Coordinates of C-alpha atoms in Angstrom, one line a residue:
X1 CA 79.8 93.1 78.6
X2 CA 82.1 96.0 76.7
X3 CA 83.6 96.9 80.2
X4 CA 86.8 98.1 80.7
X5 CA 88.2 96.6 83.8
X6 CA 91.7 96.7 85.8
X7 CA 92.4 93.4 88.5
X8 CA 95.1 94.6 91.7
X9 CA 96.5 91.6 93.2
X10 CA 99.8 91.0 95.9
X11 CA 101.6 88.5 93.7
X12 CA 101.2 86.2 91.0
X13 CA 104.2 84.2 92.3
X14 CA 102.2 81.2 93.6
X15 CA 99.0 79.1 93.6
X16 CA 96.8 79.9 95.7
X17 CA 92.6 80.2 96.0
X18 CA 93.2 83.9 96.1
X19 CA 95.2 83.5 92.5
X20 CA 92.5 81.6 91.0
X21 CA 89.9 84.4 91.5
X22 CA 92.0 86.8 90.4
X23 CA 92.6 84.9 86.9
X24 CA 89.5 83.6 86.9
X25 CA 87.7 87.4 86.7
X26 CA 91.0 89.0 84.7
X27 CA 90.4 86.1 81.9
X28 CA 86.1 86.5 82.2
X29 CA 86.3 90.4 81.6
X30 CA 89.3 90.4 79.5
X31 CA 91.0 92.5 82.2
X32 CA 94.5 94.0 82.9
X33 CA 96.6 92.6 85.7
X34 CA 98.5 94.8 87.6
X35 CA 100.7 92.8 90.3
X36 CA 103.8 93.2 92.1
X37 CA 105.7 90.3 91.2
X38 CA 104.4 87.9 88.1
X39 CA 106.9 84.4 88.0
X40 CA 105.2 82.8 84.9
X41 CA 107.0 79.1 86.5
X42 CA 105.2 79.4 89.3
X43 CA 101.9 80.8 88.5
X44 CA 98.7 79.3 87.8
X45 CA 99.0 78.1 83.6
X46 CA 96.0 80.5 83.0
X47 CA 97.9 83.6 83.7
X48 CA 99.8 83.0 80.2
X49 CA 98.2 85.1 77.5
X50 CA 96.9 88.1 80.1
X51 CA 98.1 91.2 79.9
X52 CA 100.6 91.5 83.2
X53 CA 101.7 94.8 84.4
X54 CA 104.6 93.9 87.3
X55 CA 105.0 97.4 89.5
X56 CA 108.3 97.9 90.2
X57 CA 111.4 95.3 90.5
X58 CA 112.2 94.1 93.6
X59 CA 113.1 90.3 93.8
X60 CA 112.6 88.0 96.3
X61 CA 115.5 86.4 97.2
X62 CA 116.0 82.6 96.4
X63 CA 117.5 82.3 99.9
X64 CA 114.1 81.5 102.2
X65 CA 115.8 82.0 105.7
X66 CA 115.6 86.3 104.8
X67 CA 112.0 86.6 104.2
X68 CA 110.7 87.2 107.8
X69 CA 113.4 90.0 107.5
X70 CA 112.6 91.6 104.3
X71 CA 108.7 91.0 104.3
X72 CA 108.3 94.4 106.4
X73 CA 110.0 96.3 103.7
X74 CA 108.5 94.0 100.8
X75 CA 104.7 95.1 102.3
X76 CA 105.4 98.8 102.9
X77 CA 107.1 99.1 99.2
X78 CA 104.1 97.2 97.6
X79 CA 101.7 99.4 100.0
X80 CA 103.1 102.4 98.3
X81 CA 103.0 101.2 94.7
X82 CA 99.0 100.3 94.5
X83 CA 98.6 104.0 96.6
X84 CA 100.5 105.8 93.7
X85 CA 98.7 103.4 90.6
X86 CA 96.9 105.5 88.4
X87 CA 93.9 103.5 87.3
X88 CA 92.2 106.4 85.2
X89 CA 90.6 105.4 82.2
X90 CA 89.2 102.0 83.3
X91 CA 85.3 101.8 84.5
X92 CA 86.1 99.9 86.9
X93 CA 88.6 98.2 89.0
X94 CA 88.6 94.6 91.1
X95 CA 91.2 94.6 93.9
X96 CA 92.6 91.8 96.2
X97 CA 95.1 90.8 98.6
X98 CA 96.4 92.7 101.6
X99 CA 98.1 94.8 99.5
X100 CA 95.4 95.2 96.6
X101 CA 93.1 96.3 98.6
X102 CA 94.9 100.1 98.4
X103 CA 94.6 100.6 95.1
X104 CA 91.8 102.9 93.9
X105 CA 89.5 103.4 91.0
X106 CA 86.3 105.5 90.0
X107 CA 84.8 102.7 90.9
X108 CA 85.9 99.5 93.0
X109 CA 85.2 96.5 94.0
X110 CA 87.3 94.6 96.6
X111 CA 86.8 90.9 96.9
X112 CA 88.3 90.0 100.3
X113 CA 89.5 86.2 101.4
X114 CA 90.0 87.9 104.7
X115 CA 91.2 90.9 106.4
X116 CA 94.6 89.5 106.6
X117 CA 94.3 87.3 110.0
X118 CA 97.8 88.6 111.5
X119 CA 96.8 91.8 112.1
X120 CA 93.4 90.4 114.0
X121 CA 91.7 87.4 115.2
X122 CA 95.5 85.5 114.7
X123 CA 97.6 88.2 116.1
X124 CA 98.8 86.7 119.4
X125 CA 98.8 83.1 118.0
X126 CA 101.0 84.7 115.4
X127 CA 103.3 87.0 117.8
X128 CA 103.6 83.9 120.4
X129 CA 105.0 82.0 117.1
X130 CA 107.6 84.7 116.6
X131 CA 108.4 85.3 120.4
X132 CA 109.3 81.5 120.6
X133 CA 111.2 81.4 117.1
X134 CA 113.2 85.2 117.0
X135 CA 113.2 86.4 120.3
X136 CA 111.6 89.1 122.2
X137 CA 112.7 91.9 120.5
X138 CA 111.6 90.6 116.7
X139 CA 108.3 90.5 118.5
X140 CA 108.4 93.9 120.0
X141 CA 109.4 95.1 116.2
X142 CA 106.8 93.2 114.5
X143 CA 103.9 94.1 116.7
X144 CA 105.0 98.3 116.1
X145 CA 104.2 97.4 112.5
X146 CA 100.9 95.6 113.1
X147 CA 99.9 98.1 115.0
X148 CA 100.5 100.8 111.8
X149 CA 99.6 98.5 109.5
X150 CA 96.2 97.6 111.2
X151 CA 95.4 101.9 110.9
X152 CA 96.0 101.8 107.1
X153 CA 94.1 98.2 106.4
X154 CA 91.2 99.9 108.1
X155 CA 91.4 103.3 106.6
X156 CA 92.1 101.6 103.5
X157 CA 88.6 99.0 103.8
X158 CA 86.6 102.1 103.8
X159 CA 87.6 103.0 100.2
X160 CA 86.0 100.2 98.1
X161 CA 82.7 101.0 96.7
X162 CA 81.8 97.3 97.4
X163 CA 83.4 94.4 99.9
X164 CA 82.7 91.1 98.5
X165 CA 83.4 88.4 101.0
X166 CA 84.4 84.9 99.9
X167 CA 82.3 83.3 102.8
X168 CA 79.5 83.9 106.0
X169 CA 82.5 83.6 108.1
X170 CA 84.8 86.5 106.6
X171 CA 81.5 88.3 105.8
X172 CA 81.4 88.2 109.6
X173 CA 85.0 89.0 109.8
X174 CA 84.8 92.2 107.7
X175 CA 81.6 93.6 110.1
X176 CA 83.4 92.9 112.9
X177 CA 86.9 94.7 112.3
X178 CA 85.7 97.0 109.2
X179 CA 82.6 98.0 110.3
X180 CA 81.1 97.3 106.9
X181 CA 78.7 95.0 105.1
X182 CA 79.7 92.4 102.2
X183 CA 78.1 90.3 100.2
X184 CA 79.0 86.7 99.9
X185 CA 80.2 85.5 96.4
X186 CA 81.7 81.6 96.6
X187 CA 85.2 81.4 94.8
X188 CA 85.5 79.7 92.4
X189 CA 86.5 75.7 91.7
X190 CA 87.1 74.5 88.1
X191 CA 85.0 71.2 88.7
X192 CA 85.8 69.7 85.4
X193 CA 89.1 69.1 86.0
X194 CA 88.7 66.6 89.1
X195 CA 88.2 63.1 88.0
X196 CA 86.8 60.8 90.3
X197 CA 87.8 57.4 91.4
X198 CA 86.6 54.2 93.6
X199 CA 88.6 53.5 96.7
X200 CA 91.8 54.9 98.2
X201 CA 94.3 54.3 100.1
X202 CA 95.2 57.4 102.1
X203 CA 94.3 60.5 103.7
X204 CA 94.9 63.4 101.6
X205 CA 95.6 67.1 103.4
X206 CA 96.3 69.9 101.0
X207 CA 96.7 73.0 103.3
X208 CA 99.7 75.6 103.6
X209 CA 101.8 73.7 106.7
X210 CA 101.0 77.1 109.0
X211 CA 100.6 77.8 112.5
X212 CA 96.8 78.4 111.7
X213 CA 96.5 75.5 109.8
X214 CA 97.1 73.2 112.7
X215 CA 99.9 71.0 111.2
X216 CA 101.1 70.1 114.5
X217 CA 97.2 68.5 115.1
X218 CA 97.3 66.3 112.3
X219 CA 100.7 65.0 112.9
X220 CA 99.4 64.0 116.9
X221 CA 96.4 62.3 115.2
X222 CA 98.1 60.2 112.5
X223 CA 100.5 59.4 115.0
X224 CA 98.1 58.0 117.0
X225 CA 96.8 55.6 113.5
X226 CA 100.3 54.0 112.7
X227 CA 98.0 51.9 110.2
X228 CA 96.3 54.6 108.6
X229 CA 98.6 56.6 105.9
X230 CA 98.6 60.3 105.5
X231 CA 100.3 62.8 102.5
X232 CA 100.3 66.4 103.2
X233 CA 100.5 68.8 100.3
X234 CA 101.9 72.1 100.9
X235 CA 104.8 74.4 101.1
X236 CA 105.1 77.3 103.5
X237 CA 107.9 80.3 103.1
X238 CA 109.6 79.9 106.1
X239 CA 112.4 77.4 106.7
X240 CA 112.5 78.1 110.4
X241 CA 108.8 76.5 110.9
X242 CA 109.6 73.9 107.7
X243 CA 112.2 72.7 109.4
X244 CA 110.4 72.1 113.0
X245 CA 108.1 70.2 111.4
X246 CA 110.3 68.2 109.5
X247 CA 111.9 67.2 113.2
X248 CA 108.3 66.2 114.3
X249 CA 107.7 64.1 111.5
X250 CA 110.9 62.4 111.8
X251 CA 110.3 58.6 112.6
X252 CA 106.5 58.7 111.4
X253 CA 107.0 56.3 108.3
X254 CA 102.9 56.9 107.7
X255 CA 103.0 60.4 106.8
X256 CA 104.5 61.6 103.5
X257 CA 105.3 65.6 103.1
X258 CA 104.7 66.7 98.9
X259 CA 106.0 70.1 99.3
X260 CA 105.6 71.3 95.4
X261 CA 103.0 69.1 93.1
X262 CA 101.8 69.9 89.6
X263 CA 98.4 70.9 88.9
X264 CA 98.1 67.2 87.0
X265 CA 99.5 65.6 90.1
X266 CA 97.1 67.6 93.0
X267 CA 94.3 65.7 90.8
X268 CA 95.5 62.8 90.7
X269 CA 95.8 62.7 94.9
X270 CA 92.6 64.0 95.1
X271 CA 91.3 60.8 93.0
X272 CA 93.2 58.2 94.8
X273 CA 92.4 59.2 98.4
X274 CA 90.4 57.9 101.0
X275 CA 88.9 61.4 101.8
X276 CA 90.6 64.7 103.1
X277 CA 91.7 65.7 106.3
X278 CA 91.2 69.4 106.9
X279 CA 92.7 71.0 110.3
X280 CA 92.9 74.7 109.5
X281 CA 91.8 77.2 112.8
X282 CA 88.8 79.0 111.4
X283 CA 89.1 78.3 107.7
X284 CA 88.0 81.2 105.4
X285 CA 86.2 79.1 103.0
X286 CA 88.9 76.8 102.3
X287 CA 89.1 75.5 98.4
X288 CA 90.7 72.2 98.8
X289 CA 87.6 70.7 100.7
X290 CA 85.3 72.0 97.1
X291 CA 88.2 70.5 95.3
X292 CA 87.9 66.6 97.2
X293 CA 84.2 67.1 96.9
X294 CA 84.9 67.6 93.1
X295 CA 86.5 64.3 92.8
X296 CA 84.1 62.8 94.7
X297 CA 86.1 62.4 98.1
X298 CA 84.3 63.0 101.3
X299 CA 85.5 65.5 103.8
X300 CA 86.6 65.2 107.2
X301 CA 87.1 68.9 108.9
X302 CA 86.7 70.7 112.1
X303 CA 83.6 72.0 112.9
X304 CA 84.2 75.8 112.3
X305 CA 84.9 78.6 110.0
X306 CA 84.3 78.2 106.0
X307 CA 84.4 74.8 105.7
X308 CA 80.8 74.4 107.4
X309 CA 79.5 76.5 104.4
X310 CA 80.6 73.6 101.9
X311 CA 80.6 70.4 103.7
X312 CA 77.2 69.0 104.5
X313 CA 77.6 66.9 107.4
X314 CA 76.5 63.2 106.8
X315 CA 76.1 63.4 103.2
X316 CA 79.3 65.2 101.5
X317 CA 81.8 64.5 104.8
X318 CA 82.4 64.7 108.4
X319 CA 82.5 68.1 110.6
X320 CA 83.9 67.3 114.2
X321 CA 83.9 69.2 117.1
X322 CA 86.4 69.1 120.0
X323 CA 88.4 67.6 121.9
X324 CA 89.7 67.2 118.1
X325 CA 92.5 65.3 118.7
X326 CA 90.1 62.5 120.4
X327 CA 87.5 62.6 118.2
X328 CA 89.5 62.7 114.7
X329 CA 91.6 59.0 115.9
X330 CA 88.2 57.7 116.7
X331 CA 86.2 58.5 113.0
X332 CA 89.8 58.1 111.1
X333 CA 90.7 54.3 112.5
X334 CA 88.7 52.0 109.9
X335 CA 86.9 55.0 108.1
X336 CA 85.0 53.3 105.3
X337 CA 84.4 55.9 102.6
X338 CA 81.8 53.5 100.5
X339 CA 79.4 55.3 103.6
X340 CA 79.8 58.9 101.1
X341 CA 78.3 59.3 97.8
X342 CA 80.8 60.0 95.0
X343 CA 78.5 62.2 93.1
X344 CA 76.9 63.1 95.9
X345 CA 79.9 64.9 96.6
X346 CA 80.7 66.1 93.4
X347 CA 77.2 67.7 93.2
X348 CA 77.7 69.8 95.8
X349 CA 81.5 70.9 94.3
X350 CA 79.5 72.0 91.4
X351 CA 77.4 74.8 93.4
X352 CA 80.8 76.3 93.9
X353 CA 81.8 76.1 89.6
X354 CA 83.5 78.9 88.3
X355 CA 80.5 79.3 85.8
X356 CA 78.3 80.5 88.8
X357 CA 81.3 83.0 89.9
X358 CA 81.4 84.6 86.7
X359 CA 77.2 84.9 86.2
X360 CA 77.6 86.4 89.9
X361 CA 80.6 89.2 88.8
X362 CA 78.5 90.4 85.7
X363 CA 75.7 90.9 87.7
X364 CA 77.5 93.0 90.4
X365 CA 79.5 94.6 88.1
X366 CA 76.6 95.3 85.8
X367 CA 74.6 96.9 89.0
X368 CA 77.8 98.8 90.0
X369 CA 78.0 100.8 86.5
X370 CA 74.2 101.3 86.4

């Protein structure tokens, strides 16, 4: 396809599912990236050789403890910069992000992970956290902005030629607080890479340590299972919630905390787990349950949002319903995972490869331009 495309993304600063798509469709099509920060260290390898356009240069600062202050700013700046990108001259262009989504082309196609949780279905989870943590007035401040912010995501929803939802459950999401319909395309997971392997001697969770990702929950249930071993994967921005969960894992000597791991080491925790552990309130579709699956680990989750769109209960993993914290001790403590086909599991992984995302995007984008 001879198609002259343009990819709008927040950042390519970490790795993330949302990241992957983005590369994944910029290397496909051949495309140009235009971003707001690029840090080649910390980016996914397969962003080295695409043409990167960075859109202005504001740094972060290395200092964590500022970022709640400066995010406001950070957003409103980037805001700005994808409203004022002029993107004449491609035939189409592929946004993403909270911040993607307002840039504009003759014709566009937004693929949305979510609209961004803290501005609707996690708001007061979210504003609770920052009463407890900052203070009243932080929370006063940062609910004004939602409240603004909320206006433009909408306004800025109904621009996209095309919402593609990466799931039923933000498919839902987008009807609900957009008002419009999406289709469901799966993100991608590059199967090939996962290597599976008998046994294990762990739980694996590889989640962002997050209010939403109920963090808290998983450290009440492997306290619970002194026996049982768990090692967390995940770093999260700010130091204030980092470091209240470093207090309540202090004395747990079964639970290990990998804040930063290589691509190569992620794989090889996924092949020498029992099975993963995945807590997350109302998952969007949630990659790393695709990625056990891959390497032939079985699943255990809770019962709701994305997840049940991958795990098949029974055959590929475990989906349980509440009380969680009752019924996760009692399927954890002497969980056998000889009962779960390896390539069971990795069968299913594969109905989420990368090769089908691509087929998909040509299609769309072949419809799209007539």
């Amino acid at each position: 396809m001879g198609l002259k495309l343009a990819v709008c993304h927040d950042l390519l600063s970490v790795k993330g599912g949302a990241e992957r798509v983005v590369l994944t469709v910029a290397r496909a099509f051949r495309a140009e990236v235009f971003t707001l920060l690029y840090d080649p260290s910390q980016a996914f390898e397969e962003a080295r050789g695409l043409k990167i356009h960075t859109l202005g240069e504001w740094k972060l600062p290395q200092d964590r403890r500022f970022y709640p202050w400066i995010y406001p700013f950070f957003h409103g700046w980037g805001i700005l910069k994808f409203l004022g990108l002029d993107l004449r001259g491609y035939d189409a262009v592929f946004t993403s992000g909270k911040l993607g989504i307002f840039a504009k082309g003759e014709v566009t196609l937004h693929y949305c992970h979510s609209p961004p949780r803290f501005l609707y279905d996690l708001r007061p989870i979210v504003s609770l956290y920052l009463g407890r943590r900052y203070g009243s007035p932080v929370r006063a401040l940062a609910e004004l902005w939602w409240g603004g912010w909320r206006k433009m995501d909408e306004w800025a929803a109904r621009r996209p030629d095309l919402i593609l939802a990466n799931s039923l459950e933000v498919k839902k999401r987008i009807w609900r607080y957009y008002g419009r319909e999406a289709e469901v395309v799966y993100p991608p997971v590059k199967v090939e890479k996962f290597r599976m392997k008998g046994g294990g001697e762990y739980f694996l969770a590889v989640q962002r340590p997050s209010p939403e990702k109920r963090i808290e929950l998983l450290l009440r249930i492997f306290k619970r299972l002194p026996g049982e071993r768990l090692v967390l994967v995940g770093s999260y921005i700010d130091p204030d919630y980092t470091a209240w969960l470093e207090e309540k894992m202090r004395g747990m000597g079964n639970v290990s905390w990998l804040k930063e791991v290589s691509e190569r080491e992620l794989v090889e925790l996924y092949a020498g787990c029992k099975a993963l552990v995945h807590t997350a309130r109302r998952e969007d579709f949630g990659m790393a349950p695709v990625e056990a699956m891959a390497s032939g680990k079985p699943v255990i989750a809770v019962n709701e949002g994305g997840v049940r769109e991958t795990v098949v209960h029974g055959k590929t993993g475990l989906l349980v319903d509440p009380p969680y914290l009752k019924n996760f001790v009692r399927i954890l403590r002497g969980f056998d995972p000889s009962l779960f086909s390896p390539r069971e599991c990795r069968r299913r992984a594969e109905e989420f490869s990368e090769e089908r995302f691509v087929r998909r995007m040509k299609e769309l984008l072949g419809r799209m331009l007539g």
